[in-house]
Short mmCIF file of C-alpha atoms and ligand atoms in Angstrom, two decimals:
data_model
loop_
_atom_site.label_atom_id
_atom_site.label_comp_id
_atom_site.label_asym_id
_atom_site.label_seq_id
_atom_site.Cartn_x
_atom_site.Cartn_y
_atom_site.Cartn_z
CA MET A 917 -7.17 -46.84 12.31
CA HIS A 918 -8.47 -45.15 15.20
CA THR A 919 -11.54 -42.39 15.45
CA PRO A 920 -9.59 -39.33 14.31
CA ASP A 921 -8.35 -36.64 16.73
CA GLN A 922 -9.46 -33.36 16.37
CA SER A 923 -8.46 -29.77 17.14
CA GLU A 924 -9.17 -26.64 15.24
CA VAL A 925 -5.58 -25.42 14.10
CA LEU A 926 -2.99 -28.17 13.99
CA ILE A 927 0.63 -26.87 14.17
CA VAL A 928 3.41 -28.90 11.84
CA GLY A 929 6.56 -27.98 13.08
CA ALA A 930 7.84 -27.12 16.70
CA GLY A 931 10.79 -24.75 15.30
CA PRO A 932 10.74 -21.17 16.83
CA VAL A 933 8.26 -20.10 14.36
CA GLY A 934 5.86 -22.83 15.30
CA LEU A 935 6.16 -22.40 18.78
CA ALA A 936 5.67 -19.07 18.23
CA LEU A 937 2.60 -18.91 16.36
CA ALA A 938 1.17 -21.83 19.14
CA LEU A 939 2.44 -19.29 22.14
CA THR A 940 0.46 -16.49 20.48
CA LEU A 941 -2.69 -18.61 20.06
CA ALA A 942 -2.31 -19.99 23.82
CA ASP A 943 -5.43 -17.83 24.88
CA SER A 944 -7.64 -17.74 21.87
CA GLY A 945 -9.84 -19.92 22.77
CA LEU A 946 -9.25 -22.28 19.69
CA THR A 947 -8.02 -25.81 20.54
CA VAL A 948 -4.37 -25.92 19.13
CA THR A 949 -1.98 -28.85 18.91
CA VAL A 950 1.54 -28.67 17.46
CA VAL A 951 3.38 -32.09 16.39
CA ASP A 952 6.89 -31.92 15.82
CA ALA A 953 8.73 -35.39 13.95
CA ARG A 954 12.00 -34.59 16.17
CA PRO A 955 12.35 -35.76 20.11
CA THR A 956 10.77 -33.00 22.78
CA GLY A 957 13.26 -30.30 23.11
CA SER A 958 15.58 -30.65 20.05
CA VAL A 959 14.57 -27.00 19.49
CA ALA A 960 17.42 -25.66 22.10
CA SER A 961 20.04 -27.77 20.11
CA ASP A 962 20.04 -24.98 16.75
CA PRO A 963 23.33 -23.90 16.15
CA ARG A 964 22.85 -21.11 14.69
CA THR A 965 22.67 -17.30 16.13
CA LEU A 966 19.73 -14.89 15.33
CA ALA A 967 19.62 -11.15 14.98
CA LEU A 968 16.29 -10.03 16.25
CA ALA A 969 15.06 -7.08 14.80
CA HIS A 970 13.73 -4.43 17.45
CA GLY A 971 10.17 -5.15 16.57
CA SER A 972 10.69 -8.79 17.38
CA ARG A 973 11.91 -7.88 20.47
CA ILE A 974 8.78 -6.25 21.32
CA THR A 975 6.50 -9.14 20.12
CA LEU A 976 8.46 -11.69 22.30
CA GLU A 977 8.22 -9.50 25.28
CA ARG A 978 4.43 -9.72 24.74
CA LEU A 979 5.37 -13.41 24.35
CA GLY A 980 6.73 -13.09 27.91
CA VAL A 981 10.16 -15.10 26.89
CA TRP A 982 12.12 -11.89 26.12
CA ASP A 983 13.72 -11.80 29.84
CA ALA A 984 14.66 -15.38 29.67
CA LEU A 985 16.59 -14.80 26.53
CA PRO A 986 20.76 -14.07 26.74
CA THR A 987 20.74 -11.14 23.99
CA THR A 988 23.35 -8.74 22.97
CA PRO A 989 22.37 -5.46 21.67
CA ILE A 990 23.73 -3.73 18.33
CA GLU A 991 24.60 -0.88 18.50
CA ARG A 992 25.90 -0.08 15.19
CA ILE A 993 26.35 -1.95 11.80
CA HIS A 994 29.40 -1.11 9.82
CA VAL A 995 28.84 -2.18 6.13
CA SER A 996 31.68 -2.58 3.46
CA ARG A 997 33.02 -4.00 0.59
CA GLN A 998 36.02 -5.72 0.07
CA GLY A 999 38.18 -4.10 -2.52
CA CYS A 1000 36.43 -1.33 -2.99
CA PHE A 1001 35.71 2.41 -1.40
CA GLY A 1002 32.95 3.30 0.08
CA ARG A 1003 31.13 1.84 3.16
CA THR A 1004 28.65 3.09 5.33
CA VAL A 1005 27.68 3.24 9.25
CA LEU A 1006 23.83 2.47 10.69
CA ASP A 1007 23.84 3.60 14.70
CA ALA A 1008 21.13 3.13 16.92
CA HIS A 1009 21.46 6.44 18.40
CA ASP A 1010 21.21 8.42 15.11
CA GLN A 1011 18.13 6.34 14.84
CA GLY A 1012 16.86 7.11 18.50
CA VAL A 1013 16.62 3.71 19.68
CA PRO A 1014 18.70 1.59 22.32
CA ALA A 1015 19.70 -1.04 19.38
CA LEU A 1016 19.47 -1.62 15.92
CA GLY A 1017 18.65 -5.49 17.33
CA TYR A 1018 19.56 -8.21 19.37
CA VAL A 1019 21.80 -11.24 19.12
CA THR A 1020 20.47 -14.68 20.24
CA PRO A 1021 21.25 -17.95 20.52
CA ALA A 1022 18.41 -19.79 18.23
CA GLY A 1023 18.55 -22.57 20.39
CA ALA A 1024 17.99 -20.73 23.58
CA LEU A 1025 15.39 -18.90 22.07
CA GLY A 1026 13.37 -22.32 20.85
CA ALA A 1027 14.23 -23.39 24.51
CA ALA A 1028 12.51 -20.14 25.75
CA LEU A 1029 9.39 -20.57 23.69
CA LEU A 1030 9.06 -23.80 24.28
CA GLU A 1031 9.32 -23.89 28.10
CA ALA A 1032 6.48 -21.15 27.67
CA LEU A 1033 4.25 -23.18 26.01
CA GLU A 1034 4.77 -26.31 28.06
CA ARG A 1035 3.10 -23.98 30.83
CA THR A 1036 -0.08 -23.53 28.93
CA SER A 1037 -2.55 -26.02 28.29
CA THR A 1038 -2.00 -26.15 24.22
CA ARG A 1039 -0.93 -30.13 23.37
CA LEU A 1040 2.65 -30.78 22.07
CA LEU A 1041 3.10 -34.08 20.72
CA ALA A 1042 6.98 -34.43 20.23
CA ALA A 1043 8.55 -37.33 17.94
CA THR A 1044 5.16 -37.74 15.90
CA GLU A 1045 5.60 -36.88 12.02
CA VAL A 1046 3.13 -35.51 9.60
CA VAL A 1047 2.80 -38.06 6.84
CA SER A 1048 -0.30 -36.53 4.87
CA ARG A 1049 -2.59 -33.83 4.32
CA THR A 1050 -5.62 -33.74 2.90
CA ALA A 1051 -7.90 -30.22 2.41
CA MET A 1052 -11.28 -31.10 2.26
CA PRO A 1053 -14.08 -28.87 2.50
CA GLU A 1054 -14.74 -28.42 6.13
CA HIS A 1055 -11.08 -29.99 7.69
CA VAL A 1056 -7.78 -30.65 6.93
CA GLU A 1057 -7.44 -34.65 7.28
CA VAL A 1058 -3.99 -35.15 8.69
CA LEU A 1059 -1.93 -38.83 9.22
CA LEU A 1060 0.33 -38.79 12.34
CA ARG A 1061 3.26 -41.22 12.60
CA THR A 1062 4.90 -41.47 15.66
CA SER A 1063 8.67 -42.29 15.75
CA GLY A 1064 9.34 -46.21 16.28
CA SER A 1065 6.00 -47.11 15.38
CA ALA A 1066 4.29 -48.22 12.10
CA ASP A 1067 1.20 -47.08 12.99
CA LEU A 1068 -0.57 -44.33 11.25
CA ARG A 1069 -2.82 -41.85 13.40
CA ARG A 1070 -6.06 -39.71 12.10
CA HIS A 1071 -6.21 -36.11 13.32
CA SER A 1072 -8.94 -33.56 11.66
CA SER A 1073 -8.02 -29.80 11.74
CA ARG A 1074 -10.17 -27.06 10.45
CA LEU A 1075 -6.86 -25.07 9.74
CA VAL A 1076 -3.17 -26.52 9.41
CA ALA A 1077 -0.37 -24.03 9.85
CA CYS A 1078 2.55 -25.71 8.34
CA ALA A 1079 5.57 -24.76 9.74
CA GLU A 1080 7.79 -27.29 9.52
CA GLY A 1081 10.99 -25.61 8.20
CA GLY A 1082 11.34 -25.88 4.73
CA LEU A 1083 10.06 -26.07 0.97
CA ASP A 1084 10.32 -28.69 -1.08
CA ALA A 1085 12.15 -28.34 -4.85
CA GLY A 1086 10.16 -29.03 -8.00
CA ASP A 1087 6.92 -27.38 -6.89
CA PRO A 1088 5.24 -25.59 -9.32
CA GLY A 1089 3.79 -22.92 -6.41
CA ILE A 1090 7.44 -22.50 -5.43
CA VAL A 1091 10.00 -19.87 -6.89
CA GLU A 1092 13.84 -20.72 -6.05
CA ARG A 1093 17.32 -19.27 -6.67
CA ASP A 1094 20.54 -21.17 -5.51
CA TYR A 1095 22.70 -18.76 -4.71
CA GLY A 1096 25.20 -21.70 -5.11
CA GLN A 1097 26.70 -20.58 -1.32
CA HIS A 1098 26.91 -22.15 1.59
CA ALA A 1099 27.40 -20.42 5.25
CA LEU A 1100 29.79 -21.32 7.74
CA ILE A 1101 28.50 -20.15 11.15
CA ALA A 1102 31.08 -20.21 14.44
CA ASP A 1103 31.90 -18.12 17.68
CA VAL A 1104 34.66 -16.14 17.11
CA THR A 1105 36.46 -13.38 19.46
CA VAL A 1106 38.25 -10.77 18.61
CA ARG A 1107 41.08 -8.66 20.30
CA SER A 1108 39.07 -5.59 21.40
CA GLY A 1109 35.65 -6.92 22.44
CA HIS A 1110 32.78 -6.09 20.24
CA ARG A 1111 31.90 -3.05 21.21
CA ASN A 1112 28.69 -4.00 20.06
CA ARG A 1113 29.01 -3.39 16.86
CA ALA A 1114 28.21 -6.24 14.02
CA TYR A 1115 29.97 -6.19 10.62
CA GLU A 1116 28.68 -6.77 7.26
CA ARG A 1117 31.50 -7.18 4.59
CA PHE A 1118 30.38 -8.04 1.09
CA LEU A 1119 33.46 -10.56 -0.48
CA PRO A 1120 33.55 -11.55 -3.83
CA GLY A 1121 31.99 -15.14 -2.66
CA GLY A 1122 29.55 -14.06 -0.66
CA PRO A 1123 28.94 -11.80 2.69
CA LEU A 1124 30.73 -12.01 5.78
CA ALA A 1125 28.57 -10.92 9.26
CA LEU A 1126 29.86 -11.03 12.45
CA LEU A 1127 27.16 -10.51 15.02
CA PRO A 1128 28.05 -9.50 18.81
CA HIS A 1129 27.24 -12.07 20.75
CA GLY A 1130 28.49 -12.70 24.51
CA GLN A 1131 32.07 -11.92 24.79
CA GLY A 1132 32.77 -12.47 20.77
CA HIS A 1133 31.11 -12.47 18.07
CA ALA A 1134 29.02 -14.94 15.50
CA LEU A 1135 30.25 -14.97 12.30
CA VAL A 1136 28.13 -15.99 9.27
CA HIS A 1137 30.15 -16.50 6.13
CA ALA A 1138 28.61 -17.52 3.15
CA ALA A 1139 31.22 -18.93 0.60
CA ALA A 1140 30.80 -20.63 -2.60
CA ALA A 1141 29.68 -24.24 -2.07
CA THR A 1142 33.15 -25.43 -3.56
CA GLN A 1143 35.11 -23.01 -1.48
CA ALA A 1144 32.85 -23.56 1.66
CA ASP A 1145 34.66 -27.17 1.02
CA GLU A 1146 38.19 -26.12 1.27
CA LEU A 1147 37.28 -23.48 4.09
CA LEU A 1148 35.95 -26.11 6.30
CA GLY A 1149 38.96 -28.51 5.57
CA LEU A 1150 41.38 -25.81 6.87
CA ASP A 1151 42.77 -25.34 10.38
CA ASP A 1152 41.31 -22.99 13.14
CA ASP A 1153 44.48 -20.79 12.59
CA ALA A 1154 44.54 -21.03 8.76
CA TYR A 1155 40.73 -20.27 9.01
CA LEU A 1156 41.42 -17.16 10.68
CA ASP A 1157 44.34 -15.72 8.65
CA HIS A 1158 41.70 -16.11 5.71
CA LEU A 1159 38.90 -14.44 7.72
CA GLN A 1160 41.67 -11.80 8.74
CA ARG A 1161 42.56 -11.09 5.25
CA ALA A 1162 38.76 -10.39 4.15
CA LEU A 1163 38.29 -8.46 7.30
CA GLY A 1164 41.11 -5.99 6.93
CA ALA A 1165 42.34 -4.04 9.94
CA ARG A 1166 39.06 -2.92 11.08
CA VAL A 1167 38.73 -5.69 13.73
CA GLU A 1168 41.54 -8.70 15.27
CA LEU A 1169 40.61 -11.73 15.62
CA THR A 1170 42.06 -14.01 17.80
CA ALA A 1171 39.98 -17.60 18.27
CA ILE A 1172 37.45 -19.61 16.84
CA GLY A 1173 35.03 -22.35 17.78
CA PRO A 1174 33.86 -24.95 16.10
CA ARG A 1175 32.08 -24.50 12.46
CA THR A 1176 28.72 -25.64 11.16
CA ARG A 1177 27.62 -25.17 7.47
CA PHE A 1178 24.17 -24.41 6.25
CA PRO A 1179 23.42 -24.69 2.33
CA LEU A 1180 22.11 -20.91 1.22
CA ARG A 1181 19.14 -20.44 -1.16
CA LEU A 1182 16.05 -18.59 -2.11
CA ARG A 1183 12.86 -20.26 -2.19
CA TYR A 1184 9.61 -19.33 -1.57
CA ARG A 1185 6.02 -20.11 -2.07
CA ARG A 1186 4.35 -17.52 -4.61
CA SER A 1187 1.18 -17.84 -2.10
CA PRO A 1188 1.46 -18.74 1.37
CA VAL A 1189 -1.94 -20.23 1.80
CA ALA A 1190 -4.13 -22.71 0.33
CA PRO A 1191 -7.29 -24.51 1.13
CA ARG A 1192 -7.54 -24.42 4.84
CA THR A 1193 -3.56 -24.22 5.00
CA VAL A 1194 -1.06 -21.86 5.72
CA TRP A 1195 2.60 -22.00 5.75
CA LEU A 1196 4.88 -20.08 7.80
CA GLY A 1197 8.52 -19.31 8.62
CA ASN A 1198 11.24 -21.40 6.36
CA ALA A 1199 8.24 -23.78 5.07
CA ALA A 1200 6.51 -20.19 3.41
CA GLN A 1201 9.98 -18.80 2.30
CA THR A 1202 13.47 -19.51 2.93
CA LEU A 1203 15.70 -16.55 2.46
CA HIS A 1204 19.83 -16.03 2.11
CA PRO A 1205 20.63 -14.95 6.02
CA VAL A 1206 22.53 -11.78 4.66
CA ALA A 1207 20.19 -9.02 6.11
CA GLY A 1208 19.15 -11.70 9.35
CA GLN A 1209 15.17 -11.33 8.07
CA GLY A 1210 14.15 -15.03 8.15
CA PHE A 1211 12.96 -15.37 11.73
CA ASN A 1212 11.76 -11.50 11.83
CA LEU A 1213 9.78 -11.72 8.80
CA ALA A 1214 8.37 -15.27 9.85
CA LEU A 1215 7.00 -13.35 13.66
CA ARG A 1216 5.41 -10.56 12.08
CA ASP A 1217 3.67 -13.43 9.46
CA VAL A 1218 2.43 -15.15 12.78
CA GLN A 1219 1.46 -11.89 14.22
CA GLU A 1220 -0.91 -10.82 11.57
CA LEU A 1221 -2.34 -14.34 11.55
CA ALA A 1222 -3.03 -14.60 15.45
CA ARG A 1223 -4.90 -11.35 14.76
CA GLN A 1224 -6.84 -12.90 11.84
CA LEU A 1225 -7.73 -15.83 13.85
CA GLY A 1226 -8.51 -13.83 17.11
CA ASP A 1227 -11.45 -11.63 14.85
CA THR A 1228 -13.08 -13.87 12.69
CA PRO A 1229 -14.21 -16.90 14.58
CA PRO A 1230 -16.28 -19.19 14.18
CA ASP A 1231 -14.04 -21.19 11.28
CA PRO A 1232 -10.51 -20.58 11.73
CA GLY A 1233 -9.84 -22.34 8.39
CA ALA A 1234 -12.08 -20.06 6.68
CA ARG A 1235 -11.03 -18.95 2.93
CA THR A 1236 -11.67 -15.44 3.53
CA LEU A 1237 -9.84 -15.29 6.74
CA LEU A 1238 -6.71 -16.87 4.51
CA ASP A 1239 -7.23 -14.87 2.05
CA THR A 1240 -7.18 -11.68 3.89
CA TYR A 1241 -4.32 -13.13 5.48
CA ALA A 1242 -2.47 -13.16 2.92
CA ALA A 1243 -3.08 -10.32 1.56
CA ARG A 1244 -2.11 -8.02 4.60
CA ARG A 1245 1.18 -9.68 4.51
CA HIS A 1246 1.92 -9.23 0.56
CA LEU A 1247 3.85 -5.77 0.73
CA ASP A 1248 6.08 -7.15 3.94
CA ARG A 1249 6.62 -10.39 2.68
CA SER A 1250 7.33 -9.59 -1.06
CA ALA A 1251 9.28 -6.29 0.06
CA THR A 1252 11.59 -8.48 2.32
CA ILE A 1253 12.11 -11.26 -0.15
CA ARG A 1254 13.31 -8.75 -2.66
CA PHE A 1255 15.04 -6.66 0.07
CA THR A 1256 17.27 -9.83 0.74
CA ASP A 1257 17.68 -10.87 -2.98
CA GLY A 1258 18.53 -7.35 -4.23
CA LEU A 1259 21.03 -7.12 -1.69
CA LEU A 1260 22.74 -10.20 -3.12
CA ARG A 1261 22.34 -9.24 -6.29
CA LEU A 1262 23.88 -6.06 -6.38
CA TYR A 1263 26.99 -6.58 -3.65
CA GLY A 1264 27.25 -10.23 -3.89
CA SER A 1265 27.84 -10.92 -7.62
CA PRO A 1266 31.15 -10.06 -9.25
CA PRO A 1267 30.47 -8.32 -12.78
CA ALA A 1268 33.32 -5.28 -12.22
CA LEU A 1269 30.95 -3.43 -14.05
CA LEU A 1270 28.57 -2.22 -11.48
CA ASP A 1271 31.75 -1.50 -8.98
CA PRO A 1272 31.46 1.92 -9.38
CA LEU A 1273 27.75 1.80 -8.65
CA ARG A 1274 27.93 -0.36 -5.87
CA SER A 1275 30.75 1.86 -4.36
CA LEU A 1276 28.67 4.83 -5.20
CA GLY A 1277 25.58 3.09 -3.34
CA LEU A 1278 27.84 2.61 -0.15
CA VAL A 1279 29.09 6.55 -0.38
CA THR A 1280 25.37 7.68 -1.12
CA LEU A 1281 24.12 5.98 1.89
CA ASP A 1282 26.52 7.37 4.22
CA ALA A 1283 26.17 10.62 3.10
CA LEU A 1284 22.56 10.88 3.40
CA PRO A 1285 21.17 10.05 6.74
CA PRO A 1286 17.34 9.59 5.74
CA LEU A 1287 18.42 6.93 3.64
CA ARG A 1288 20.22 5.61 6.17
CA GLY A 1289 17.48 5.87 8.46
CA PHE A 1290 14.94 3.80 5.89
CA LEU A 1291 17.38 1.42 6.24
CA SER A 1292 17.60 1.13 9.74
CA ARG A 1293 13.99 1.31 9.95
CA ARG A 1294 13.37 -1.76 7.30
CA MET A 1295 15.81 -4.17 9.52
CA MET A 1296 14.19 -3.06 12.47
CA PHE A 1297 10.33 -3.43 12.17
CA GLY A 1298 10.00 -4.58 7.54
CA ALA A 1299 8.51 -2.81 4.90
CA ARG A 1300 5.64 -1.41 6.74
CA ALA A 1301 8.01 -0.27 10.04
CA TRP A 1302 5.46 -2.19 11.86
CA PRO A 1303 6.88 -2.67 15.62
C1 LIG B 2247 23.11 -19.40 8.65
C2 LIG B 2247 22.15 -18.83 9.67
C3 LIG B 2247 21.41 -17.79 9.80
C4 LIG B 2247 20.56 -17.39 9.89
N1 LIG B 2247 20.27 -16.15 10.71
C5 LIG B 2247 19.38 -15.07 11.00
C6 LIG B 2247 19.22 -13.89 11.53
O1 LIG B 2247 19.91 -13.20 12.18
N2 LIG B 2247 17.84 -13.91 12.00
C7 LIG B 2247 16.74 -14.06 11.48
O2 LIG B 2247 15.46 -13.32 11.29
N3 LIG B 2247 16.59 -15.35 10.76
C8 LIG B 2247 17.81 -16.06 10.41
N4 LIG B 2247 18.17 -17.00 9.64
C9 LIG B 2247 16.83 -17.46 9.54
C10 LIG B 2247 16.14 -18.47 10.40
O3 LIG B 2247 16.88 -19.21 10.95
C11 LIG B 2247 14.90 -19.08 10.46
O4 LIG B 2247 14.37 -18.46 9.69
C12 LIG B 2247 14.14 -19.94 11.23
O5 LIG B 2247 15.20 -21.07 11.80
C13 LIG B 2247 13.20 -20.89 10.72
O6 LIG B 2247 12.11 -21.22 11.93
P1 LIG B 2247 11.34 -22.72 11.15
O7 LIG B 2247 10.53 -22.50 12.46
O8 LIG B 2247 10.70 -21.92 10.43
O9 LIG B 2247 12.05 -23.75 11.22
P2 LIG B 2247 12.74 -25.02 11.48
O10 LIG B 2247 13.79 -24.33 12.90
O11 LIG B 2247 13.97 -25.71 10.61
O12 LIG B 2247 11.80 -25.97 12.74
C14 LIG B 2247 10.95 -27.08 11.92
C15 LIG B 2247 10.15 -27.83 12.60
O13 LIG B 2247 9.74 -28.75 11.76
C16 LIG B 2247 9.70 -30.12 12.05
N5 LIG B 2247 9.06 -30.87 11.06
C17 LIG B 2247 9.87 -31.06 9.76
N6 LIG B 2247 8.54 -31.76 9.24
C18 LIG B 2247 7.88 -32.07 9.41
C19 LIG B 2247 6.84 -33.09 9.64
N7 LIG B 2247 6.39 -34.06 8.34
N8 LIG B 2247 6.07 -33.55 10.66
C20 LIG B 2247 6.19 -32.86 11.96
N9 LIG B 2247 6.74 -32.01 12.26
C21 LIG B 2247 8.02 -31.74 11.18
C22 LIG B 2247 11.27 -30.27 12.34
O14 LIG B 2247 11.24 -31.33 13.06
C23 LIG B 2247 11.43 -29.01 12.96
O15 LIG B 2247 11.62 -28.79 14.76
C24 LIG B 2247 19.27 -17.74 9.61
C25 LIG B 2247 19.28 -18.69 8.71
C26 LIG B 2247 20.73 -19.53 8.59
C27 LIG B 2247 20.69 -20.65 7.69
#
């Protein structure tokens, strides 16, 4: 094995979160290396569509990638529950903002971040997998393997930021709740056009969201895992018919594109930091997409980490720095996890006993503008309404 390669910060994973961190740190003066197991550019093929909060827009503008993104503003969100009275509407106009959020393809976001990073001097190693990490008192020893080679290379880093996109089950430091749901995603078109409206409809099997996207809507349809099998087996007309019955008369669906499936569960680390290590994005917490919070929360984490790294040289892996980061992110992180999980517990589960309460919740929300304002700001900025 060769002598170890070195950097002050090693970022594991060049998904949107790892790339956003690398770009945020590009002018920090720190030496940063990014490694990803996949070939370069794979991030552009992510089929998901993301709802970005207003706060994320501000951050992406600062990073210089916003203008490169195809985005569709969300001006209204219509929230309802199948088979129950009560509904509420969140409106950008009421909140005094141009949009409650923006819809963009995750692949386009990844491509824009990558392109911007390639214009900096940050080192990016594609097709390179992190095989192991061992935290020492002064550094982390990392073993890397390049795709197609059996050789292992050593890399030494003061801090490892893990943005590898997932958490392994079974670790005692991880909390897990399996919703038993899968998300089907697809592009759909509706007869009237989207008019910048999003729909969130709670069905007995899971929530269904339609996000305005390009000329049509992006569908995120959560369903029980067994039902997802059946739904994937339907031809387009039969599936459209199923969706139309679930949505009622509020939109008229006309066509659907190819469907892709994602298993859904909540998994999060009790602590996002460990000696000389920080976890970010889906590697820190994997959330149900019901409230579209995963990437938005990750971007707020990235900003705080970069602030701490900028404020406290010379050791980027210092325990005090990581503890301060975790403490400063605790409120937003735990509130976002609870908010997402709470929505599913309240609206996503069957017990009929709760139905009047759940309908009352939507009616109350509709009747109380300050509560709607709170919910809208939460979706836009996170727990601290931080822009
Ligand atoms: C259906 C669905 C809809 C969603 N909608 C929204 C939304 O509307 N709004 C929102 O904010 N969020 C949403 N999310 C969440 C959002 O997609 C995630 O938060 C985000 O994509 C996570 O990005 P990431 O960079 O953490 O992970 P990933 O995109 O998974 O990237 C991880 C990277 O790490 C690399 N990697 C893994 N292991 C290694 C290793 N050992 N060595 C080197 N590299 C490695 C992988 O190759 C990959 O490139 C949604 C999620 C789903 C499933």
